[in-house]
Amino acid sequence: MMWWRKFEERLFYVLMIFSTASLVILLLVILLSIFLKGVPYLSWEMVSQTPKGGYYFGREGGILNAIVGSLYLSAGAVFLALVFSLPLALAMNIHMRTYKRTLHVIRFVLDLLWGIPSIVYGAFGFTLMIYLGIKASLLAGIITVAIFILPIMVRAMDEVMKNVPVTLLESAFSLGSTRTEVAFKVMLRQTLPGIITAVLLAFGRGIGDVASVLFTTGYTDNIPTSLFQQTATLPLAVFFQLGSPIPEVQNRAYAAAVILTLIILIISIATRLLGRGYNKTRIN
Amino acid sequence: MEKSKISIRDLNLYFEKQHILKNVNIEIPENQVTVILGPSGCGKTTLMKTLNRLVDLHDNARFSGSILFEGIDILHPATDLVHIRQKMGLLSQRPTPLPMSIFGNVAYGLKLKGIRHKKNLAPLVEKYLREANLWEEVKDRLNDPAIRLSIGQQQRLCLARGLAVNPEIILADEPTSALDPISARIIENQFVELKKDYTIVLVTHVLRQARRIADYVVFMYLGDVVEQGPAEAFFNNPTQEKTKEYLGGAFN
Amino acid sequence: MATTITYYKLRKIKDRIVSGWVKTMVGLVLLLPVVIAISLLSKSWLILGHSGLSELLFSSVWRPLAGEFGFWPFIISSVWVTFLGLIFTAPICLLSAIYLTQYGSKRLLGMMQPVIDILAGIPSVIYGVWGILLIVPAVGSFLAPLLGIETSGFSILAGGFVLAVMLIPFILNILIEIFRTVPRDLFEASLSLGASKWHTIKHVLLGKTFPGIISAFGLGLSRAFGETIAVLMVVGNVVAIPKTIFDPGYPLPALIANNYGEMLSIPMFDSALMFAALLLMAIVILFNIFSRWAIIHFEKKQ
C-alpha cells in the first residue's frame, strides 16, 4: 500500500498549506468586508459630531460620542486595573517568589478569571452596581471593565517578570534593597516594555468588549462630562445602531466598526513594535 | 590568630532533600582575602549566598546552625536582612548591572542610604568608580546605559556599586570566570588593594588565582569543608589526602 | 549619621506598608471568583426556590410572564453552536499548527504570528458585523437554497461558523505552544528508523501531545460557550429547540445580553437571568479546570 501512504502524505500536506493560507485569507476577508462597507461612510462629520435626533432614529450626526466614550472608558478601566494588577504581578515575582504553591494557586485563579465570559462580568458588574447604589454610568462601566481585564493584565505582566534573571534580583538585594525597592526600582525598569505591552493588550480587550458594558454604561448621544453620566462606546454604537431600521443609522454602525477595527490594528502594531524595540538600559 | 569577622558554626543546608552544606565550620579572618576553593558543585556558591541570605530567594532552602557577624546570627529568622546585606557587597559570576545608567548603578546604593541630590552623589560616585579602577574609562559617559560597557568593565562597575553601599565585607563568587585574563587581573589586583579596608571572601575553582591572592584558604568538596588554614600552610603542607590530590590536579 | 538611621527606618516602614498593600491585592484577587459566584448565586436564589434546579435545566417551556422558566432550549442552542464551532475550527487549527511547527520555517511562523494575533484581537462585535455582512447571506441565499432549505440565514450554522473563526487564534496559539514542547530528538529517532515525516507526525507527535490537544480544545470549548455578542448577532434568537442547523437558535449568553436590564421590573425574570449567568460561569469554569488539569498532567509526563 505504498501508493496510499504517499497519497495520504501529499493530501495532508496540501490540506496543511491550505489551512495555513486560509488564516491569512480569513483575516483579509474580515478586514476587507468591514472596510469596504464602512469606509464610504467615514467623513469629517462622522468623527466630529455626536448623533442628532437620537442615536437610534436620528439621521444626522456622527459617532463622536462613542469614540470619546470608548477612550474614556478604556483608559479609566486600564488605569484602575493597573493600580491593582501591577502590585499583584510584582508581589508574585518578588515578595512571594519562593511560595511556589501559593503562586500556583494564584496563577490558576487568574487563568480561571481570564476564562470567565465577559457577559458574566457584565452581570456581576450590574449586581455590584445595584449593591453599591450607582446607576448605569461611565464609572460603573469602568469598574466592570477593570475587573474583566485585570486577569489579562496581571498574567501578561507575570509572564514577563517570571523571565527576569534571578541574578539581577540577587544583586539588587545584595546591595541592601528592601523588597519594595527591588520591585519598583529594578523589576519595574527591567520589565517596562512588557508592562506597556500588557497595558496595551488589556486596553484592546477593554475597548472592544460589548457584553461587559451592555448593562453598566447605559448609552447616550452626549459626551460624558462626569464619571456619573452614562456613556456611549464604539462597540455599543455598532451593536445598537446596526439594529436600527434607518439606513443612515446603520451606516453610523459600519463607520464605528471601521474606527474600532483601526484602533485594534494600531494597538496590535504598537505592541509588535514595542516587542521589537529595545529599552536602552534593559539587561538581557 | 587574627580576629575573625564571620564565624560559621555547624551550618547545614538542604534544598528539598539534597544535603548541600554538611556541618560547615569556618572562621573568616578580618581584613584578609579568604578563598573558598573547590571543584564546581561542592557548595561554594551556596555557602556564599547563605552568608547574605540570598538563599532565601530560592525555593525550599532549609538551614540550621549559625553564622555570627558582629554578634548577630545571620541565620536567625528575625535578623534584619537589609542591614546585613548592606554590610556585605556581592560580586557574582557574571556581572549583573542594574537596568540603569553607569552613574545610576553606583548611585543606586547611595540613594538607599538616603543621599539624594546629584551634587552630593557625584563626588561619591567618582570616588567609588576610582576605587574599582574604572573612573578613567567611563568618566566621559556616565549617563550611558551600563549594558554598553564591556564585560570586564561591567564587573568593575558592579564592584564600585557594591563598594558604594559601604560594606565591611566583599563577597565575590568566581567574579573573574566570565572575564578575559587582563580584566581578571585588574579585579584580582583590586582585591589585594582593597583588603586593608575590607574583609574579602572569594569563591573560585581556579587554583592559580587562589595561590596569587589568598591569605586564608577553605577547601570544600561535596558540601564538606575538607581543610582550612592560612594560605602558606595550606598550599605547602596540606594535611588531608583529598587536598593533596586536588592541589596535584587530580580534579581537573 | 542620625539622618541615615531615620532614613533607614523610613525605608523599612515604606516596605512594610507596600508589602501589606501588595498582599491585600493578592487576597482580593483570590477572593474575586468566590465573590462573583456568591453574588450571582444569591441573586438566583429566588428562582431556584420557585422552580427547582431540574425544572430550570430541563424544561423547555419559556414563558417568563407566566412565571415558567425552562432553560433547555437555550442550553441546547448553546451546545449546538459550540459543537459546530469546534467541529469547523478543529481541522484548520490542527493542520495549520502542524504545518507551522513541523514543516514551515521559523520565519513563516514569525510572519504568521501577527496574523494570528490580529485575528485574536478583533473584537467580538466586529466578527458579528462580518457575520451579518457575509456569513448570514452566504447561508441564507447560497448554501440553503443549494440544499433546498428555506432559511433567513440567521441560524445555528451561521453562529457556529462565526464562532469557529473566532476560536482559530485562541486554539491555534495553544496548539503551537504544545507542539513546540515535543523534543526534536524524539522526532529524529522516528525519522531515522525510516518512518516518513507524516507517519511520524501522525503517530509520534499527535500521540505524544494528545492530552495537550484535548485540553486545547477544552479551553476553546469553554471560550466558545461564553461567547456572546458575535453569536447573538447572527444566530437568530428565537426561543425554540432547533431541529436542524439551519434553524435559528438562542444560546444562553445571548439570552442574558438581550434581556438584562430591561426586565428588572419582574424580579423573577431578573433572578432567572442571573441564574443563567451562574450556569454559564459554572460550565465554563468546569471545562477550564478540566482542561488545565489535563495540560498539567501532560506537562508532568513530558
mmCIF file with all atom_site columns, N, CA, C and O in Angstrom, chain A residues 220-241:
data_model
loop_
_atom_site.group_PDB
_atom_site.id
_atom_site.type_symbol
_atom_site.label_atom_id
_atom_site.label_alt_id
_atom_site.label_comp_id
_atom_site.label_asym_id
_atom_site.label_entity_id
_atom_site.label_seq_id
_atom_site.pdbx_PDB_ins_code
_atom_site.Cartn_x
_atom_site.Cartn_y
_atom_site.Cartn_z
_atom_site.occupancy
_atom_site.B_iso_or_equiv
_atom_site.pdbx_formal_charge
_atom_site.auth_seq_id
_atom_site.auth_comp_id
_atom_site.auth_asym_id
_atom_site.auth_atom_id
_atom_site.pdbx_PDB_model_num
ATOM 1  N N  . THR A 1 220 ? -25.783 57.006 25.524 1.00 0.00 ? 220 THR A N  1
ATOM 2  C CA . THR A 1 220 ? -26.265 58.383 25.387 1.00 0.00 ? 220 THR A CA 1
ATOM 3  C C  . THR A 1 220 ? -25.696 59.020 24.126 1.00 0.00 ? 220 THR A C  1
ATOM 4  O O  . THR A 1 220 ? -24.683 58.553 23.598 1.00 0.00 ? 220 THR A O  1
ATOM 5  N N  . ASP A 1 221 ? -26.352 60.037 23.669 1.00 0.00 ? 221 ASP A N  1
ATOM 6  C CA . ASP A 1 221 ? -25.854 60.762 22.493 1.00 0.00 ? 221 ASP A CA 1
ATOM 7  C C  . ASP A 1 221 ? -24.776 61.762 22.846 1.00 0.00 ? 221 ASP A C  1
ATOM 8  O O  . ASP A 1 221 ? -24.105 62.299 21.979 1.00 0.00 ? 221 ASP A O  1
ATOM 9  N N  . ASN A 1 222 ? -24.639 62.012 24.145 1.00 0.00 ? 222 ASN A N  1
ATOM 10 C CA . ASN A 1 222 ? -23.719 63.065 24.546 1.00 0.00 ? 222 ASN A CA 1
ATOM 11 C C  . ASN A 1 222 ? -22.378 62.509 25.019 1.00 0.00 ? 222 ASN A C  1
ATOM 12 O O  . ASN A 1 222 ? -22.266 61.341 25.374 1.00 0.00 ? 222 ASN A O  1
ATOM 13 N N  . ILE A 1 223 ? -21.417 63.400 25.001 1.00 0.00 ? 223 ILE A N  1
ATOM 14 C CA . ILE A 1 223 ? -20.116 63.031 25.558 1.00 0.00 ? 223 ILE A CA 1
ATOM 15 C C  . ILE A 1 223 ? -20.189 63.239 27.067 1.00 0.00 ? 223 ILE A C  1
ATOM 16 O O  . ILE A 1 223 ? -20.606 64.302 27.519 1.00 0.00 ? 223 ILE A O  1
ATOM 17 N N  . PRO A 1 224 ? -19.833 62.232 27.845 1.00 0.00 ? 224 PRO A N  1
ATOM 18 C CA . PRO A 1 224 ? -19.976 62.370 29.290 1.00 0.00 ? 224 PRO A CA 1
ATOM 19 C C  . PRO A 1 224 ? -19.028 63.440 29.833 1.00 0.00 ? 224 PRO A C  1
ATOM 20 O O  . PRO A 1 224 ? -17.899 63.564 29.372 1.00 0.00 ? 224 PRO A O  1
ATOM 21 N N  . THR A 1 225 ? -19.505 64.205 30.797 1.00 0.00 ? 225 THR A N  1
ATOM 22 C CA . THR A 1 225 ? -18.652 65.214 31.408 1.00 0.00 ? 225 THR A CA 1
ATOM 23 C C  . THR A 1 225 ? -18.327 64.863 32.858 1.00 0.00 ? 225 THR A C  1
ATOM 24 O O  . THR A 1 225 ? -17.571 65.562 33.501 1.00 0.00 ? 225 THR A O  1
ATOM 25 N N  . SER A 1 226 ? -18.917 63.790 33.357 1.00 0.00 ? 226 SER A N  1
ATOM 26 C CA . SER A 1 226 ? -18.504 63.326 34.676 1.00 0.00 ? 226 SER A CA 1
ATOM 27 C C  . SER A 1 226 ? -18.602 61.808 34.721 1.00 0.00 ? 226 SER A C  1
ATOM 28 O O  . SER A 1 226 ? -19.217 61.186 33.857 1.00 0.00 ? 226 SER A O  1
ATOM 29 N N  . LEU A 1 227 ? -17.990 61.229 35.762 1.00 0.00 ? 227 LEU A N  1
ATOM 30 C CA . LEU A 1 227 ? -17.970 59.771 35.892 1.00 0.00 ? 227 LEU A CA 1
ATOM 31 C C  . LEU A 1 227 ? -19.358 59.198 36.120 1.00 0.00 ? 227 LEU A C  1
ATOM 32 O O  . LEU A 1 227 ? -19.597 58.018 35.910 1.00 0.00 ? 227 LEU A O  1
ATOM 33 N N  . PHE A 1 228 ? -20.285 60.057 36.555 1.00 0.00 ? 228 PHE A N  1
ATOM 34 C CA . PHE A 1 228 ? -21.584 59.529 36.920 1.00 0.00 ? 228 PHE A CA 1
ATOM 35 C C  . PHE A 1 228 ? -22.601 59.643 35.802 1.00 0.00 ? 228 PHE A C  1
ATOM 36 O O  . PHE A 1 228 ? -23.770 59.348 35.979 1.00 0.00 ? 228 PHE A O  1
ATOM 37 N N  . GLN A 1 229 ? -22.146 60.107 34.626 1.00 0.00 ? 229 GLN A N  1
ATOM 38 C CA . GLN A 1 229 ? -23.055 60.157 33.490 1.00 0.00 ? 229 GLN A CA 1
ATOM 39 C C  . GLN A 1 229 ? -22.933 58.886 32.661 1.00 0.00 ? 229 GLN A C  1
ATOM 40 O O  . GLN A 1 229 ? -21.923 58.206 32.694 1.00 0.00 ? 229 GLN A O  1
ATOM 41 N N  . GLN A 1 230 ? -23.988 58.624 31.920 1.00 0.00 ? 230 GLN A N  1
ATOM 42 C CA . GLN A 1 230 ? -23.941 57.482 31.010 1.00 0.00 ? 230 GLN A CA 1
ATOM 43 C C  . GLN A 1 230 ? -22.980 57.795 29.865 1.00 0.00 ? 230 GLN A C  1
ATOM 44 O O  . GLN A 1 230 ? -22.645 58.943 29.611 1.00 0.00 ? 230 GLN A O  1
ATOM 45 N N  . THR A 1 231 ? -22.565 56.751 29.174 1.00 0.00 ? 231 THR A N  1
ATOM 46 C CA . THR A 1 231 ? -21.673 56.994 28.046 1.00 0.00 ? 231 THR A CA 1
ATOM 47 C C  . THR A 1 231 ? -21.928 56.000 26.918 1.00 0.00 ? 231 THR A C  1
ATOM 48 O O  . THR A 1 231 ? -22.398 54.895 27.155 1.00 0.00 ? 231 THR A O  1
ATOM 49 N N  . ALA A 1 232 ? -21.632 56.429 25.707 1.00 0.00 ? 232 ALA A N  1
ATOM 50 C CA . ALA A 1 232 ? -21.653 55.517 24.562 1.00 0.00 ? 232 ALA A CA 1
ATOM 51 C C  . ALA A 1 232 ? -20.261 54.913 24.427 1.00 0.00 ? 232 ALA A C  1
ATOM 52 O O  . ALA A 1 232 ? -19.291 55.466 24.930 1.00 0.00 ? 232 ALA A O  1
ATOM 53 N N  . THR A 1 233 ? -20.148 53.765 23.784 1.00 0.00 ? 233 THR A N  1
ATOM 54 C CA . THR A 1 233 ? -18.833 53.249 23.420 1.00 0.00 ? 233 THR A CA 1
ATOM 55 C C  . THR A 1 233 ? -18.915 52.768 21.973 1.00 0.00 ? 233 THR A C  1
ATOM 56 O O  . THR A 1 233 ? -20.011 52.546 21.449 1.00 0.00 ? 233 THR A O  1
ATOM 57 N N  . LEU A 1 234 ? -17.759 52.598 21.349 1.00 0.00 ? 234 LEU A N  1
ATOM 58 C CA . LEU A 1 234 ? -17.755 52.185 19.939 1.00 0.00 ? 234 LEU A CA 1
ATOM 59 C C  . LEU A 1 234 ? -18.451 50.841 19.716 1.00 0.00 ? 234 LEU A C  1
ATOM 60 O O  . LEU A 1 234 ? -19.317 50.742 18.840 1.00 0.00 ? 234 LEU A O  1
ATOM 61 N N  . PRO A 1 235 ? -18.081 49.791 20.458 1.00 0.00 ? 235 PRO A N  1
ATOM 62 C CA . PRO A 1 235 ? -18.759 48.515 20.189 1.00 0.00 ? 235 PRO A CA 1
ATOM 63 C C  . PRO A 1 235 ? -20.266 48.599 20.436 1.00 0.00 ? 235 PRO A C  1
ATOM 64 O O  . PRO A 1 235 ? -21.047 48.011 19.674 1.00 0.00 ? 235 PRO A O  1
ATOM 65 N N  . LEU A 1 236 ? -20.667 49.354 21.453 1.00 0.00 ? 236 LEU A N  1
ATOM 66 C CA . LEU A 1 236 ? -22.105 49.521 21.672 1.00 0.00 ? 236 LEU A CA 1
ATOM 67 C C  . LEU A 1 236 ? -22.732 50.296 20.521 1.00 0.00 ? 236 LEU A C  1
ATOM 68 O O  . LEU A 1 236 ? -23.856 49.995 20.098 1.00 0.00 ? 236 LEU A O  1
ATOM 69 N N  . ALA A 1 237 ? -21.996 51.270 19.988 1.00 0.00 ? 237 ALA A N  1
ATOM 70 C CA . ALA A 1 237 ? -22.505 52.037 18.852 1.00 0.00 ? 237 ALA A CA 1
ATOM 71 C C  . ALA A 1 237 ? -22.738 51.113 17.661 1.00 0.00 ? 237 ALA A C  1
ATOM 72 O O  . ALA A 1 237 ? -23.724 51.241 16.931 1.00 0.00 ? 237 ALA A O  1
ATOM 73 N N  . VAL A 1 238 ? -21.834 50.183 17.468 1.00 0.00 ? 238 VAL A N  1
ATOM 74 C CA . VAL A 1 238 ? -22.019 49.219 16.379 1.00 0.00 ? 238 VAL A CA 1
ATOM 75 C C  . VAL A 1 238 ? -23.247 48.368 16.659 1.00 0.00 ? 238 VAL A C  1
ATOM 76 O O  . VAL A 1 238 ? -24.148 48.232 15.829 1.00 0.00 ? 238 VAL A O  1
ATOM 77 N N  . PHE A 1 239 ? -23.268 47.825 17.865 1.00 0.00 ? 239 PHE A N  1
ATOM 78 C CA . PHE A 1 239 ? -24.306 46.858 18.218 1.00 0.00 ? 239 PHE A CA 1
ATOM 79 C C  . PHE A 1 239 ? -25.708 47.470 18.185 1.00 0.00 ? 239 PHE A C  1
ATOM 80 O O  . PHE A 1 239 ? -26.620 46.917 17.577 1.00 0.00 ? 239 PHE A O  1
ATOM 81 N N  . PHE A 1 240 ? -25.867 48.620 18.820 1.00 0.00 ? 240 PHE A N  1
ATOM 82 C CA . PHE A 1 240 ? -27.200 49.233 18.881 1.00 0.00 ? 240 PHE A CA 1
ATOM 83 C C  . PHE A 1 240 ? -27.645 49.790 17.538 1.00 0.00 ? 240 PHE A C  1
ATOM 84 O O  . PHE A 1 240 ? -28.777 49.614 17.114 1.00 0.00 ? 240 PHE A O  1
ATOM 85 N N  . GLN A 1 241 ? -26.726 50.504 16.866 1.00 0.00 ? 241 GLN A N  1
ATOM 86 C CA . GLN A 1 241 ? -27.146 51.219 15.660 1.00 0.00 ? 241 GLN A CA 1
ATOM 87 C C  . GLN A 1 241 ? -27.361 50.282 14.480 1.00 0.00 ? 241 GLN A C  1
ATOM 88 O O  . GLN A 1 241 ? -28.124 50.588 13.574 1.00 0.00 ? 241 GLN A O  1
#
